[in-house]
Amino acid sequence: GRRMDALEEKEEEEQREEELKTLEISDHLQDMEMKESVEQVCVPSDVPDFDWSSIDMSQLPPSYKTNSWKEKQLLHIADHFFRQYVHLCPDRKPLFLHPANECGVEKFVSTTLRPTLLPYAELYHWAGCASFVSDYLTMEPLKSPITPPSLLYSPTTILKHRRGNCFDFSMLLCSMLIGAGYDAYCVHGYATREVCAADETLKLCPLLRKPQEKPKERMKKSNKYRVKPPPELQSKFEFQQEAKAAETEGAEQNKEKQVDEELEKPKRDPLHGLRVHAWVLVLSGKKEVPETFFINPFTGDSHSTTDEHFLGIESVWNHRNYWVNMQNCWNGCKDLIFDLADAVCWEVMLLGSNQPLQLLSDAEEENELSDKELDDMQEKQEGDKSFDMPPSWVAPIQISPREFETCYSEGSKEILYKKAKLEKWAPYVNGNGLVKRLTTYADSHCTEVVEVREWFENREDMLHMREVNKLTQLTTDHFSPGHLFCLKAHTYTSLKPETEYTMEFYHEARVDGLQRRVETSEEMTEYFVGRDDFLHVRNMQFGKRQKKIHLVGTRTDSSSRPIVQIKECFHRNPEKPADEDVAERIFLITEDMIQLTYHLKDNYITASKKDFFKAAEGDRKGNEMVMSPEMCIVYQAGSSEEEEKLLHLYKLLQQLTVEEKQLKQQVQQSEAEVLNILKVREDEETNIKLSVSIYNTERNKERRQQYEAMKKTREDELWGPEEQELDYLAPFLIRIGHREKMTKGQALQVRSDCLADLKQRLVNKANIIQARLEKAVELLQQKDEWFQKNQTRLSAEEESDFLTRRSETTFHIQILAARLKREKEAAPQKYFALEERLRRDPRLAEHLGHG
């Protein structure tokens, strides 16, 4: 008995200690919550604080300030649902059901969603919607990191002030996704500190991620008949020394790697698993979404539902219903089932038609419920199903084209990644067209710059990307199709001529098929694609310029560099025999020598060759070349035939001499083109010009002036010079006594009387023309009837006179018909033109407004 008492006392002491520990942990969490909230709110950030209490509520619609009868009924159902939830799950956190809006009125979260499809092609896809929301809004942290907000503003207010917390971001993004046709839901859950604070410093920038390459499956070959490789003749001592050096070097690298990993590891979070966050859930099925995924509204990135940064879900909702997660989240969201129709995993608030039928339990089947009880249950279920979610109380979401274009709240946005920094700007903010810049660093503290990438838009020189390597000082410019010289890319260290560079071209747009040109101080190499002569490489080697005495005022660099050698390589021409198809020819200009190498014939390992030695100037007879057997050395692979005749070799040498002159001219043209490109590129960088679309009337002043001139010309054509000077309001102002100041009612009456009078005059004019046309048609019919009756008695002269008058009547009818058609088409334009003129009239503009 004493042992039992001792054991009981020991258990009671342990229980008290556990209770004290739990109390200490709860107090510690409360202190940490206060500390974190104070840090998040009080620590100064780059974004200035915004006073939400200063919002003007007077201009908001009545639906923001009051609840309809159906909304009140929904709040009553939500309160009843919450009481049941607290009773069944007393250990769980309170649900986020009906926070107050900006006017202090409680609104159910599903009615705060306003599904909207905005008229921009970029917002038809989820990625465009997510990137727009993340860029357009400025992030604000939650006041308490472990509790949801007490206020939830409408998406229209969030858009107007361009800032909000994670719940505001998610509500706006979900509204846009549902409007675009996605099966999207807002999620109230828990995430890591990095996700809640939009901290990307431990993640690799998406622009630096390389696509995963799938390993190629190699066929296993039999080793039975494979030749054994020769043994490696290597010194064991040297091998041991190399292994020791590699081991020491590997140890140093491992130490540096461990230091970097320790710096890159996230710091320990005392509130891990308790931080509240809101994001968007997109279910598979609609819009051809193959797999369910999450969207973090702060970054606009998609995440798998098994992502370890999302630690749990309390509830989800859309514009039609609200679901509570009843699954265990000990393993985060990895094991969650996102079948919202599963009543075991998700508890739904409003029973809808999409709710699956609930099967009776075994005990209920054994009791065999009576028909009356079954009818009562069916009536109860039908009564629950009869309530639908009321429509959204939020005003329509609208974004003007100007706001959509300037998508960044501060004009720019900066994101820090792992050893990288990404900066974004709206179009036309920077004078050089810069819209994005990515800077990569060698260290985690972002002090040593390795590379800078810049993206441009709307540039007239078609430059869209620039890469600057700070280690090699190499700059690479990438161009879109449409450049003056068909440039695709240009790699250089300086824009000065005769320096090292590489130019790539859109060879499809060039006549010569030039794809790439590489130049150093001593040589230039050109690469071709798709040429009819099968040329694919041309290499030119240059010598040093000879020092000459130049006159005063002349350029010293005007002479081109002396050409030492020109080498050309050709692809195989299948229409020629291999020993007649030149594969490579070299013009040794300084040595007066030409070397030809032909393609290999089948089953041969040597190629035919011909070497020509040109005669010196003194050995020539005038302009003609003297050919001797010593001037040509021929090697014919695998041929026992007689040597080629001297005449054929002479003609070939003559042809090569002509082609050599042409090649020299082409080389000079290439050098001139390079100088021209470098000069144009220097001018383009000095005077950067941005292009504006003709449809952008706000920025395109020339187009707007043309439109105004065309509009004025159209009005002049409609009204004419006399009607332009008329005062259409004079007859109607007489009726009210020529008052200088009119009331709004009088102004509206004058406007309606003026428009009604114009409408009546237009109708009367059209009726007069119609009557004249009908009279002319009737007269023509009478003449035709008279002619048919008296045709036999008419002379030739009378018949000719009748046909002349008939043609005049027919022409008059055509003129009246065209005039009637023109008047009918111009009537609406005249009406709207007068309406626009009255709206801009200074006597009526005060009351009619400018809308």
PDB file of C-alpha atoms in Angstrom, residues 376 598 635:
ATOM      1  CA  ASP A 376     -38.026  14.605 -41.763  1.00  0.00           C
ATOM      2  CA  TYR A 598      39.246  18.028-102.291  1.00  0.00           C
ATOM      3  CA  TYR A 635      48.260  14.703-106.056  1.00  0.00           C
TER       4      TYR A 635
END
